[in-house]
Amino acid sequence: MSEERVGFFTDTSVCIGCKACEVACKEWNAIPEDGLSLTAMSYDNTQALGASTWRHVAFIEQPRPDGRTQLPVVEGGSTAQETAVGGDGELRWLMSSDVCKHCTHAACLDVCPTGSLFRTEFGTVVVQEDICNGCGYCVPACPYGVIEQRPHDGRAFKCTMCYDRLGAGQEPACAKACPTESIQFGPLDELRERAALRVDQLHEAGVPEARLYGHDPDDGVGGDGAFFLLLDEPEVYGLPPDPVVTTRDLPAMWKHAGAAALSLLGGVAACFVATTGRGRR
């Protein structure tokens, strides 16, 4: 990695669910339309990340926590995160723009047999669509369920963090389009410091449930290149609470497989020697 590692910090406490990030991502990367279908459970019309949805804004409707009326983000009024959706203000929306996490230890890289997936000089993980052979090994390897194959040709697609824009010294299209700076782009170490300060600010303002997700280099994937400030448990946003790199046991598995193969070869050799000895007698 020749450049400073960069990434995303998504502060969900200021996300207004405008979906400008989804639109900018599709437009810049020329991602095909993949249909709009409401779940009848929320205003979410893209539902999940996929081969043709590299940014997904989740809408979660839930009861408002007791003892608090607004987040300290916009003076003089509540934010979209705390907008009352019930008649007496008992509900709130949580919104979060999800994306590929660009893991430090990326299992998708470990299992790709063609080198289609590679680590860029910026520390991001990119799929080269002209090399992908559609084997699909990367799909179950991703602990976040981000990668998906397109049905018509089987090739895998996901967020590239706008690799072409990074090469030109520009920020990714989604971060550029975000009107509230919920999606922040920059050097990863700087973003982690900024996120820690934001959590402290929210705690001091009476939002004790504010927490970071994916920022810790000691977690099961070595930390994410795209991490989040959440206002509830990760599961509420559809995120695994404790993700681990799915290929972590591969070295031990290959070791056991090698030992088993040697044992089998030893048995075959012993049988051959014994059979040959009886023939001579």
PDB file of C-alpha atoms in Angstrom:
ATOM      1  CA  MET A   1       0.000   0.000   0.000  1.00  0.00           C
ATOM      2  CA  SER A   2       1.796   3.096  -1.233  1.00  0.00           C
ATOM      3  CA  GLU A   3      -0.792   5.686  -0.211  1.00  0.00           C
ATOM      4  CA  GLU A   4      -2.262   6.544   3.198  1.00  0.00           C
ATOM      5  CA  ARG A   5      -5.180   4.254   3.973  1.00  0.00           C
ATOM      6  CA  VAL A   6      -8.491   6.033   3.509  1.00  0.00           C
ATOM      7  CA  GLY A   7     -12.045   5.112   4.411  1.00  0.00           C
ATOM      8  CA  PHE A   8     -15.560   6.126   5.366  1.00  0.00           C
ATOM      9  CA  PHE A   9     -16.927   7.241   8.735  1.00  0.00           C
ATOM     10  CA  THR A  10     -20.722   7.183   8.605  1.00  0.00           C
ATOM     11  CA  ASP A  11     -22.357   9.160  11.427  1.00  0.00           C
ATOM     12  CA  THR A  12     -25.892   7.793  11.436  1.00  0.00           C
ATOM     13  CA  SER A  13     -27.018  10.393  13.988  1.00  0.00           C
ATOM     14  CA  VAL A  14     -27.112  13.025  11.229  1.00  0.00           C
ATOM     15  CA  CYS A  15     -28.411  10.852   8.375  1.00  0.00           C
ATOM     16  CA  ILE A  16     -31.715  12.225   7.074  1.00  0.00           C
ATOM     17  CA  GLY A  17     -32.453   9.307   4.733  1.00  0.00           C
ATOM     18  CA  CYS A  18     -32.403  11.447   1.592  1.00  0.00           C
ATOM     19  CA  LYS A  19     -30.704   8.671  -0.434  1.00  0.00           C
ATOM     20  CA  ALA A  20     -28.498  11.174  -2.268  1.00  0.00           C
ATOM     21  CA  CYS A  21     -25.625   8.736  -1.632  1.00  0.00           C
ATOM     22  CA  GLU A  22     -27.480   5.919  -3.403  1.00  0.00           C
ATOM     23  CA  VAL A  23     -28.236   8.107  -6.403  1.00  0.00           C
ATOM     24  CA  ALA A  24     -24.691   9.511  -6.647  1.00  0.00           C
ATOM     25  CA  CYS A  25     -23.219   6.009  -6.403  1.00  0.00           C
ATOM     26  CA  LYS A  26     -25.423   4.669  -9.183  1.00  0.00           C
ATOM     27  CA  GLU A  27     -24.836   7.656 -11.429  1.00  0.00           C
ATOM     28  CA  TRP A  28     -21.050   7.812 -11.077  1.00  0.00           C
ATOM     29  CA  ASN A  29     -20.480   4.064 -11.338  1.00  0.00           C
ATOM     30  CA  ALA A  30     -23.124   3.520 -14.041  1.00  0.00           C
ATOM     31  CA  ILE A  31     -24.841   0.864 -11.933  1.00  0.00           C
ATOM     32  CA  PRO A  32     -27.984  -0.520 -13.581  1.00  0.00           C
ATOM     33  CA  GLU A  33     -31.413   0.006 -12.132  1.00  0.00           C
ATOM     34  CA  ASP A  34     -32.427  -2.914  -9.942  1.00  0.00           C
ATOM     35  CA  GLY A  35     -36.042  -2.182  -9.221  1.00  0.00           C
ATOM     36  CA  LEU A  36     -37.814  -0.492  -6.339  1.00  0.00           C
ATOM     37  CA  SER A  37     -39.868  -2.622  -4.003  1.00  0.00           C
ATOM     38  CA  LEU A  38     -41.260  -1.560  -0.665  1.00  0.00           C
ATOM     39  CA  THR A  39     -41.245  -4.120   2.132  1.00  0.00           C
ATOM     40  CA  ALA A  40     -44.445  -2.704   3.615  1.00  0.00           C
ATOM     41  CA  MET A  41     -42.502  -2.460   6.874  1.00  0.00           C
ATOM     42  CA  SER A  42     -40.728   0.864   6.248  1.00  0.00           C
ATOM     43  CA  TYR A  43     -39.919   3.493   3.611  1.00  0.00           C
ATOM     44  CA  ASP A  44     -36.859   1.476   2.540  1.00  0.00           C
ATOM     45  CA  ASN A  45     -37.228   0.801  -1.193  1.00  0.00           C
ATOM     46  CA  THR A  46     -33.831  -0.790  -1.889  1.00  0.00           C
ATOM     47  CA  GLN A  47     -33.891  -3.223   1.045  1.00  0.00           C
ATOM     48  CA  ALA A  48     -30.238  -4.360   1.061  1.00  0.00           C
ATOM     49  CA  LEU A  49     -26.805  -4.064  -0.495  1.00  0.00           C
ATOM     50  CA  GLY A  50     -26.383  -6.058  -3.679  1.00  0.00           C
ATOM     51  CA  ALA A  51     -24.684  -6.335  -7.043  1.00  0.00           C
ATOM     52  CA  SER A  52     -26.551  -3.258  -8.275  1.00  0.00           C
ATOM     53  CA  THR A  53     -26.974  -1.471  -4.918  1.00  0.00           C
ATOM     54  CA  TRP A  54     -23.555  -0.470  -3.608  1.00  0.00           C
ATOM     55  CA  ARG A  55     -25.018   2.016  -1.126  1.00  0.00           C
ATOM     56  CA  HIS A  56     -28.143   1.214   0.859  1.00  0.00           C
ATOM     57  CA  VAL A  57     -29.934   3.588   3.231  1.00  0.00           C
ATOM     58  CA  ALA A  58     -31.726   1.590   5.902  1.00  0.00           C
ATOM     59  CA  PHE A  59     -34.894   2.989   7.491  1.00  0.00           C
ATOM     60  CA  ILE A  60     -35.622   1.579  10.953  1.00  0.00           C
ATOM     61  CA  GLU A  61     -38.740   2.636  12.812  1.00  0.00           C
ATOM     62  CA  GLN A  62     -38.687   2.002  16.553  1.00  0.00           C
ATOM     63  CA  PRO A  63     -39.965   3.359  19.884  1.00  0.00           C
ATOM     64  CA  ARG A  64     -38.225   6.502  21.042  1.00  0.00           C
ATOM     65  CA  PRO A  65     -35.937   5.917  24.073  1.00  0.00           C
ATOM     66  CA  ASP A  66     -37.373   7.252  27.308  1.00  0.00           C
ATOM     67  CA  GLY A  67     -36.062  10.461  28.785  1.00  0.00           C
ATOM     68  CA  ARG A  68     -34.850  12.167  25.603  1.00  0.00           C
ATOM     69  CA  THR A  69     -36.645  14.307  23.076  1.00  0.00           C
ATOM     70  CA  GLN A  70     -33.985  15.236  20.500  1.00  0.00           C
ATOM     71  CA  LEU A  71     -30.396  14.725  19.479  1.00  0.00           C
ATOM     72  CA  PRO A  72     -28.062  17.699  19.907  1.00  0.00           C
ATOM     73  CA  VAL A  73     -27.417  18.092  16.209  1.00  0.00           C
ATOM     74  CA  VAL A  74     -29.678  20.858  14.997  1.00  0.00           C
ATOM     75  CA  GLU A  75     -30.397  23.719  17.352  1.00  0.00           C
ATOM     76  CA  GLY A  76     -34.003  24.664  17.807  1.00  0.00           C
ATOM     77  CA  GLY A  77     -35.537  21.442  16.549  1.00  0.00           C
ATOM     78  CA  SER A  78     -35.320  17.712  16.277  1.00  0.00           C
ATOM     79  CA  THR A  79     -33.383  15.924  13.564  1.00  0.00           C
ATOM     80  CA  ALA A  80     -34.708  13.329  11.186  1.00  0.00           C
ATOM     81  CA  GLN A  81     -33.284  10.683  13.522  1.00  0.00           C
ATOM     82  CA  GLU A  82     -35.684  11.849  16.208  1.00  0.00           C
ATOM     83  CA  THR A  83     -38.574  12.957  14.055  1.00  0.00           C
ATOM     84  CA  ALA A  84     -41.827  11.841  15.578  1.00  0.00           C
ATOM     85  CA  VAL A  85     -43.723   9.514  13.298  1.00  0.00           C
ATOM     86  CA  GLY A  86     -46.490   8.660  15.708  1.00  0.00           C
ATOM     87  CA  GLY A  87     -49.325  10.964  16.656  1.00  0.00           C
ATOM     88  CA  ASP A  88     -47.965  11.568  20.147  1.00  0.00           C
ATOM     89  CA  GLY A  89     -44.281  11.408  19.241  1.00  0.00           C
ATOM     90  CA  GLU A  90     -43.576   7.967  20.655  1.00  0.00           C
ATOM     91  CA  LEU A  91     -41.635   6.660  17.645  1.00  0.00           C
ATOM     92  CA  ARG A  92     -38.392   7.570  15.891  1.00  0.00           C
ATOM     93  CA  TRP A  93     -36.578   6.649  12.705  1.00  0.00           C
ATOM     94  CA  LEU A  94     -33.032   5.389  12.617  1.00  0.00           C
ATOM     95  CA  MET A  95     -31.382   5.811   9.232  1.00  0.00           C
ATOM     96  CA  SER A  96     -28.021   4.528   8.119  1.00  0.00           C
ATOM     97  CA  SER A  97     -26.237   4.426   4.774  1.00  0.00           C
ATOM     98  CA  ASP A  98     -24.598   0.998   4.577  1.00  0.00           C
ATOM     99  CA  VAL A  99     -21.717   0.062   2.264  1.00  0.00           C
ATOM    100  CA  CYS A 100     -18.906  -2.477   1.785  1.00  0.00           C
ATOM    101  CA  LYS A 101     -16.670  -2.383   4.862  1.00  0.00           C
ATOM    102  CA  HIS A 102     -13.335  -2.788   2.994  1.00  0.00           C
ATOM    103  CA  CYS A 103     -12.097  -5.059   5.817  1.00  0.00           C
ATOM    104  CA  THR A 104      -8.471  -5.047   6.958  1.00  0.00           C
ATOM    105  CA  HIS A 105      -8.526  -8.849   6.786  1.00  0.00           C
ATOM    106  CA  ALA A 106     -10.796  -9.400   3.805  1.00  0.00           C
ATOM    107  CA  ALA A 107     -11.866 -13.008   3.351  1.00  0.00           C
ATOM    108  CA  CYS A 108     -13.109 -12.239  -0.162  1.00  0.00           C
ATOM    109  CA  LEU A 109      -9.484 -11.640  -1.157  1.00  0.00           C
ATOM    110  CA  ASP A 110      -8.396 -14.943   0.366  1.00  0.00           C
ATOM    111  CA  VAL A 111     -10.852 -17.042  -1.625  1.00  0.00           C
ATOM    112  CA  CYS A 112     -10.786 -15.296  -5.028  1.00  0.00           C
ATOM    113  CA  PRO A 113      -9.058 -17.738  -7.429  1.00  0.00           C
ATOM    114  CA  THR A 114      -8.490 -15.275 -10.279  1.00  0.00           C
ATOM    115  CA  GLY A 115      -7.152 -12.193  -8.531  1.00  0.00           C
ATOM    116  CA  SER A 116     -10.234 -10.280  -9.564  1.00  0.00           C
ATOM    117  CA  LEU A 117     -10.459  -8.944  -6.013  1.00  0.00           C
ATOM    118  CA  PHE A 118      -7.432  -6.965  -4.962  1.00  0.00           C
ATOM    119  CA  ARG A 119      -6.222  -4.486  -2.342  1.00  0.00           C
ATOM    120  CA  THR A 120      -5.598  -1.049  -3.801  1.00  0.00           C
ATOM    121  CA  GLU A 121      -2.841   1.391  -2.910  1.00  0.00           C
ATOM    122  CA  PHE A 122      -5.449   3.247  -0.801  1.00  0.00           C
ATOM    123  CA  GLY A 123      -6.191   0.170   1.352  1.00  0.00           C
ATOM    124  CA  THR A 124      -9.587  -0.436  -0.246  1.00  0.00           C
ATOM    125  CA  VAL A 125     -10.839  -3.708  -1.774  1.00  0.00           C
ATOM    126  CA  VAL A 126     -11.966  -3.657  -5.406  1.00  0.00           C
ATOM    127  CA  VAL A 127     -13.488  -6.203  -7.803  1.00  0.00           C
ATOM    128  CA  GLN A 128     -12.202  -6.151 -11.387  1.00  0.00           C
ATOM    129  CA  GLU A 129     -15.299  -7.037 -13.350  1.00  0.00           C
ATOM    130  CA  ASP A 130     -13.332  -7.959 -16.487  1.00  0.00           C
ATOM    131  CA  ILE A 131     -11.381 -10.651 -14.587  1.00  0.00           C
ATOM    132  CA  CYS A 132     -14.144 -12.075 -12.369  1.00  0.00           C
ATOM    133  CA  ASN A 133     -15.083 -15.556 -13.600  1.00  0.00           C
ATOM    134  CA  GLY A 134     -18.341 -15.724 -11.648  1.00  0.00           C
ATOM    135  CA  CYS A 135     -17.274 -18.556  -9.339  1.00  0.00           C
ATOM    136  CA  GLY A 136     -19.054 -16.874  -6.432  1.00  0.00           C
ATOM    137  CA  TYR A 137     -16.573 -17.972  -3.751  1.00  0.00           C
ATOM    138  CA  CYS A 138     -16.407 -14.410  -2.414  1.00  0.00           C
ATOM    139  CA  VAL A 139     -20.140 -14.258  -1.719  1.00  0.00           C
ATOM    140  CA  PRO A 140     -20.291 -16.604   1.315  1.00  0.00           C
ATOM    141  CA  ALA A 141     -16.817 -15.485   2.411  1.00  0.00           C
ATOM    142  CA  CYS A 142     -17.995 -11.948   3.210  1.00  0.00           C
ATOM    143  CA  PRO A 143     -18.994 -11.769   6.917  1.00  0.00           C
ATOM    144  CA  TYR A 144     -21.306  -8.829   6.172  1.00  0.00           C
ATOM    145  CA  GLY A 145     -23.166 -10.342   3.211  1.00  0.00           C
ATOM    146  CA  VAL A 146     -22.149  -7.417   1.004  1.00  0.00           C
ATOM    147  CA  ILE A 147     -21.021  -9.120  -2.219  1.00  0.00           C
ATOM    148  CA  GLU A 148     -23.589 -10.415  -4.690  1.00  0.00           C
ATOM    149  CA  GLN A 149     -23.470 -11.892  -8.195  1.00  0.00           C
ATOM    150  CA  ARG A 150     -25.505 -10.420 -11.026  1.00  0.00           C
ATOM    151  CA  PRO A 151     -28.008 -13.013 -12.198  1.00  0.00           C
ATOM    152  CA  HIS A 152     -27.443 -12.587 -15.941  1.00  0.00           C
ATOM    153  CA  ASP A 153     -23.704 -13.344 -15.965  1.00  0.00           C
ATOM    154  CA  GLY A 154     -22.758 -14.424 -12.430  1.00  0.00           C
ATOM    155  CA  ARG A 155     -20.045 -11.823 -11.940  1.00  0.00           C
ATOM    156  CA  ALA A 156     -19.638 -10.300  -8.469  1.00  0.00           C
ATOM    157  CA  PHE A 157     -19.974  -6.584  -7.812  1.00  0.00           C
ATOM    158  CA  LYS A 158     -19.659  -4.293  -4.793  1.00  0.00           C
ATOM    159  CA  CYS A 159     -18.520  -0.817  -3.735  1.00  0.00           C
ATOM    160  CA  THR A 160     -15.110   0.217  -5.058  1.00  0.00           C
ATOM    161  CA  MET A 161     -15.012   3.373  -2.909  1.00  0.00           C
ATOM    162  CA  CYS A 162     -14.898   5.092  -6.316  1.00  0.00           C
ATOM    163  CA  TYR A 163     -11.377   3.854  -7.069  1.00  0.00           C
ATOM    164  CA  ASP A 164     -11.226   5.972 -10.210  1.00  0.00           C
ATOM    165  CA  ARG A 165     -12.075   9.130  -8.272  1.00  0.00           C
ATOM    166  CA  LEU A 166      -9.481   8.365  -5.595  1.00  0.00           C
ATOM    167  CA  GLY A 167      -6.857   8.042  -8.302  1.00  0.00           C
ATOM    168  CA  ALA A 168      -7.795  11.527  -9.498  1.00  0.00           C
ATOM    169  CA  GLY A 169      -7.551  12.984  -5.986  1.00  0.00           C
ATOM    170  CA  GLN A 170     -11.325  13.199  -5.541  1.00  0.00           C
ATOM    171  CA  GLU A 171     -13.559  11.901  -2.753  1.00  0.00           C
ATOM    172  CA  PRO A 172     -16.107   9.127  -3.458  1.00  0.00           C
ATOM    173  CA  ALA A 173     -19.348  10.253  -5.053  1.00  0.00           C
ATOM    174  CA  CYS A 174     -21.528   9.254  -2.068  1.00  0.00           C
ATOM    175  CA  ALA A 175     -19.508  11.359   0.399  1.00  0.00           C
ATOM    176  CA  LYS A 176     -19.501  14.257  -2.043  1.00  0.00           C
ATOM    177  CA  ALA A 177     -23.289  14.126  -2.368  1.00  0.00           C
ATOM    178  CA  CYS A 178     -24.170  13.721   1.332  1.00  0.00           C
ATOM    179  CA  PRO A 179     -25.835  17.000   2.415  1.00  0.00           C
ATOM    180  CA  THR A 180     -25.391  16.476   6.169  1.00  0.00           C
ATOM    181  CA  GLU A 181     -21.850  15.042   6.159  1.00  0.00           C
ATOM    182  CA  SER A 182     -23.214  11.824   7.590  1.00  0.00           C
ATOM    183  CA  ILE A 183     -20.782  10.101   5.200  1.00  0.00           C
ATOM    184  CA  GLN A 184     -17.285  11.406   5.837  1.00  0.00           C
ATOM    185  CA  PHE A 185     -14.272  10.372   3.774  1.00  0.00           C
ATOM    186  CA  GLY A 186     -10.598  10.752   4.582  1.00  0.00           C
ATOM    187  CA  PRO A 187      -7.513   9.159   6.154  1.00  0.00           C
ATOM    188  CA  LEU A 188      -8.706   6.328   8.367  1.00  0.00           C
ATOM    189  CA  ASP A 189      -6.718   7.333  11.469  1.00  0.00           C
ATOM    190  CA  GLU A 190      -8.079  10.874  11.259  1.00  0.00           C
ATOM    191  CA  LEU A 191     -11.639   9.591  10.872  1.00  0.00           C
ATOM    192  CA  ARG A 192     -11.276   7.379  13.960  1.00  0.00           C
ATOM    193  CA  GLU A 193     -10.193  10.358  16.057  1.00  0.00           C
ATOM    194  CA  ARG A 194     -13.075  12.432  14.713  1.00  0.00           C
ATOM    195  CA  ALA A 195     -15.552   9.634  15.444  1.00  0.00           C
ATOM    196  CA  ALA A 196     -14.343   9.219  19.037  1.00  0.00           C
ATOM    197  CA  LEU A 197     -14.868  12.936  19.648  1.00  0.00           C
ATOM    198  CA  ARG A 198     -18.368  12.735  18.177  1.00  0.00           C
ATOM    199  CA  VAL A 199     -19.284   9.855  20.487  1.00  0.00           C
ATOM    200  CA  ASP A 200     -18.029  11.837  23.485  1.00  0.00           C
ATOM    201  CA  GLN A 201     -20.127  14.800  22.373  1.00  0.00           C
ATOM    202  CA  LEU A 202     -23.259  12.679  22.141  1.00  0.00           C
ATOM    203  CA  HIS A 203     -22.645  11.023  25.509  1.00  0.00           C
ATOM    204  CA  GLU A 204     -22.226  14.415  27.175  1.00  0.00           C
ATOM    205  CA  ALA A 205     -25.457  15.532  25.533  1.00  0.00           C
ATOM    206  CA  GLY A 206     -27.423  12.629  27.005  1.00  0.00           C
ATOM    207  CA  VAL A 207     -27.226  10.018  24.264  1.00  0.00           C
ATOM    208  CA  PRO A 208     -25.486   7.149  26.091  1.00  0.00           C
ATOM    209  CA  GLU A 209     -26.397   4.562  23.445  1.00  0.00           C
ATOM    210  CA  ALA A 210     -24.159   6.215  20.806  1.00  0.00           C
ATOM    211  CA  ARG A 211     -21.352   3.817  19.891  1.00  0.00           C
ATOM    212  CA  LEU A 212     -18.848   3.065  17.163  1.00  0.00           C
ATOM    213  CA  TYR A 213     -18.994  -0.052  15.010  1.00  0.00           C
ATOM    214  CA  GLY A 214     -16.156  -1.457  12.894  1.00  0.00           C
ATOM    215  CA  HIS A 215     -13.526   1.035  14.105  1.00  0.00           C
ATOM    216  CA  ASP A 216     -11.477  -1.327  16.302  1.00  0.00           C
ATOM    217  CA  PRO A 217      -8.329  -2.771  14.651  1.00  0.00           C
ATOM    218  CA  ASP A 218      -8.471  -5.623  17.163  1.00  0.00           C
ATOM    219  CA  ASP A 219     -11.905  -6.907  16.156  1.00  0.00           C
ATOM    220  CA  GLY A 220     -12.558 -10.072  14.171  1.00  0.00           C
ATOM    221  CA  VAL A 221     -11.766  -8.528  10.792  1.00  0.00           C
ATOM    222  CA  GLY A 222      -8.914  -6.291  11.903  1.00  0.00           C
ATOM    223  CA  GLY A 223     -11.104  -3.206  11.735  1.00  0.00           C
ATOM    224  CA  ASP A 224     -13.122  -1.897   8.823  1.00  0.00           C
ATOM    225  CA  GLY A 225     -12.216   0.683   6.235  1.00  0.00           C
ATOM    226  CA  ALA A 226     -15.836   1.835   6.497  1.00  0.00           C
ATOM    227  CA  PHE A 227     -17.076   2.176  10.073  1.00  0.00           C
ATOM    228  CA  PHE A 228     -20.158   3.673  11.702  1.00  0.00           C
ATOM    229  CA  LEU A 229     -21.543   5.629  14.625  1.00  0.00           C
ATOM    230  CA  LEU A 230     -24.748   3.849  15.640  1.00  0.00           C
ATOM    231  CA  LEU A 231     -27.560   4.788  18.009  1.00  0.00           C
ATOM    232  CA  ASP A 232     -28.585   1.230  18.814  1.00  0.00           C
ATOM    233  CA  GLU A 233     -27.272  -2.337  18.708  1.00  0.00           C
ATOM    234  CA  PRO A 234     -25.699  -3.378  15.367  1.00  0.00           C
ATOM    235  CA  GLU A 235     -28.379  -6.029  14.857  1.00  0.00           C
ATOM    236  CA  VAL A 236     -31.013  -3.274  14.676  1.00  0.00           C
ATOM    237  CA  TYR A 237     -29.259  -1.984  11.534  1.00  0.00           C
ATOM    238  CA  GLY A 238     -28.826  -5.489  10.076  1.00  0.00           C
ATOM    239  CA  LEU A 239     -25.131  -5.645  10.987  1.00  0.00           C
ATOM    240  CA  PRO A 240     -23.464  -8.682  12.617  1.00  0.00           C
ATOM    241  CA  PRO A 241     -22.576  -7.873  16.235  1.00  0.00           C
ATOM    242  CA  ASP A 242     -19.177  -9.565  16.190  1.00  0.00           C
ATOM    243  CA  PRO A 243     -17.994 -10.262  12.616  1.00  0.00           C
ATOM    244  CA  VAL A 244     -14.948 -12.451  12.048  1.00  0.00           C
ATOM    245  CA  VAL A 245     -12.929 -13.117   8.941  1.00  0.00           C
ATOM    246  CA  THR A 246     -14.431 -16.310   7.577  1.00  0.00           C
ATOM    247  CA  THR A 247     -11.083 -17.676   6.377  1.00  0.00           C
ATOM    248  CA  ARG A 248      -9.411 -17.473   9.783  1.00  0.00           C
ATOM    249  CA  ASP A 249      -9.412 -21.279  10.139  1.00  0.00           C
ATOM    250  CA  LEU A 250      -8.039 -21.985   6.656  1.00  0.00           C
ATOM    251  CA  PRO A 251      -4.371 -22.397   7.748  1.00  0.00           C
ATOM    252  CA  ALA A 252      -5.365 -24.933  10.410  1.00  0.00           C
ATOM    253  CA  MET A 253      -7.673 -26.721   7.948  1.00  0.00           C
ATOM    254  CA  TRP A 254      -4.889 -26.999   5.352  1.00  0.00           C
ATOM    255  CA  LYS A 255      -2.552 -28.286   8.069  1.00  0.00           C
ATOM    256  CA  HIS A 256      -5.018 -30.997   9.070  1.00  0.00           C
ATOM    257  CA  ALA A 257      -5.696 -31.839   5.425  1.00  0.00           C
ATOM    258  CA  GLY A 258      -1.972 -32.180   4.780  1.00  0.00           C
ATOM    259  CA  ALA A 259      -1.571 -34.452   7.785  1.00  0.00           C
ATOM    260  CA  ALA A 260      -4.505 -36.580   6.608  1.00  0.00           C
ATOM    261  CA  ALA A 261      -3.029 -36.833   3.101  1.00  0.00           C
ATOM    262  CA  LEU A 262       0.341 -37.914   4.472  1.00  0.00           C
ATOM    263  CA  SER A 263      -1.334 -40.524   6.668  1.00  0.00           C
ATOM    264  CA  LEU A 264      -3.244 -41.864   3.667  1.00  0.00           C
ATOM    265  CA  LEU A 265      -0.107 -42.029   1.540  1.00  0.00           C
ATOM    266  CA  GLY A 266       1.711 -43.791   4.387  1.00  0.00           C
ATOM    267  CA  GLY A 267      -1.047 -46.376   4.625  1.00  0.00           C
ATOM    268  CA  VAL A 268      -1.010 -46.981   0.875  1.00  0.00           C
ATOM    269  CA  ALA A 269       2.768 -47.357   0.927  1.00  0.00           C
ATOM    270  CA  ALA A 270       2.613 -49.790   3.847  1.00  0.00           C
ATOM    271  CA  CYS A 271       0.001 -51.905   2.060  1.00  0.00           C
ATOM    272  CA  PHE A 272       2.109 -51.900  -1.101  1.00  0.00           C
ATOM    273  CA  VAL A 273       5.215 -53.023   0.778  1.00  0.00           C
ATOM    274  CA  ALA A 274       3.284 -55.745   2.619  1.00  0.00           C
ATOM    275  CA  THR A 275       1.675 -57.003  -0.593  1.00  0.00           C
ATOM    276  CA  THR A 276       5.007 -57.042  -2.407  1.00  0.00           C
ATOM    277  CA  GLY A 277       6.648 -58.942   0.460  1.00  0.00           C
ATOM    278  CA  ARG A 278       3.992 -61.693   0.435  1.00  0.00           C
ATOM    279  CA  GLY A 279       4.353 -62.039  -3.357  1.00  0.00           C
ATOM    280  CA  ARG A 280       8.081 -62.685  -3.074  1.00  0.00           C
ATOM    281  CA  ARG A 281       7.540 -65.357  -0.439  1.00  0.00           C
TER     282      ARG A 281
END
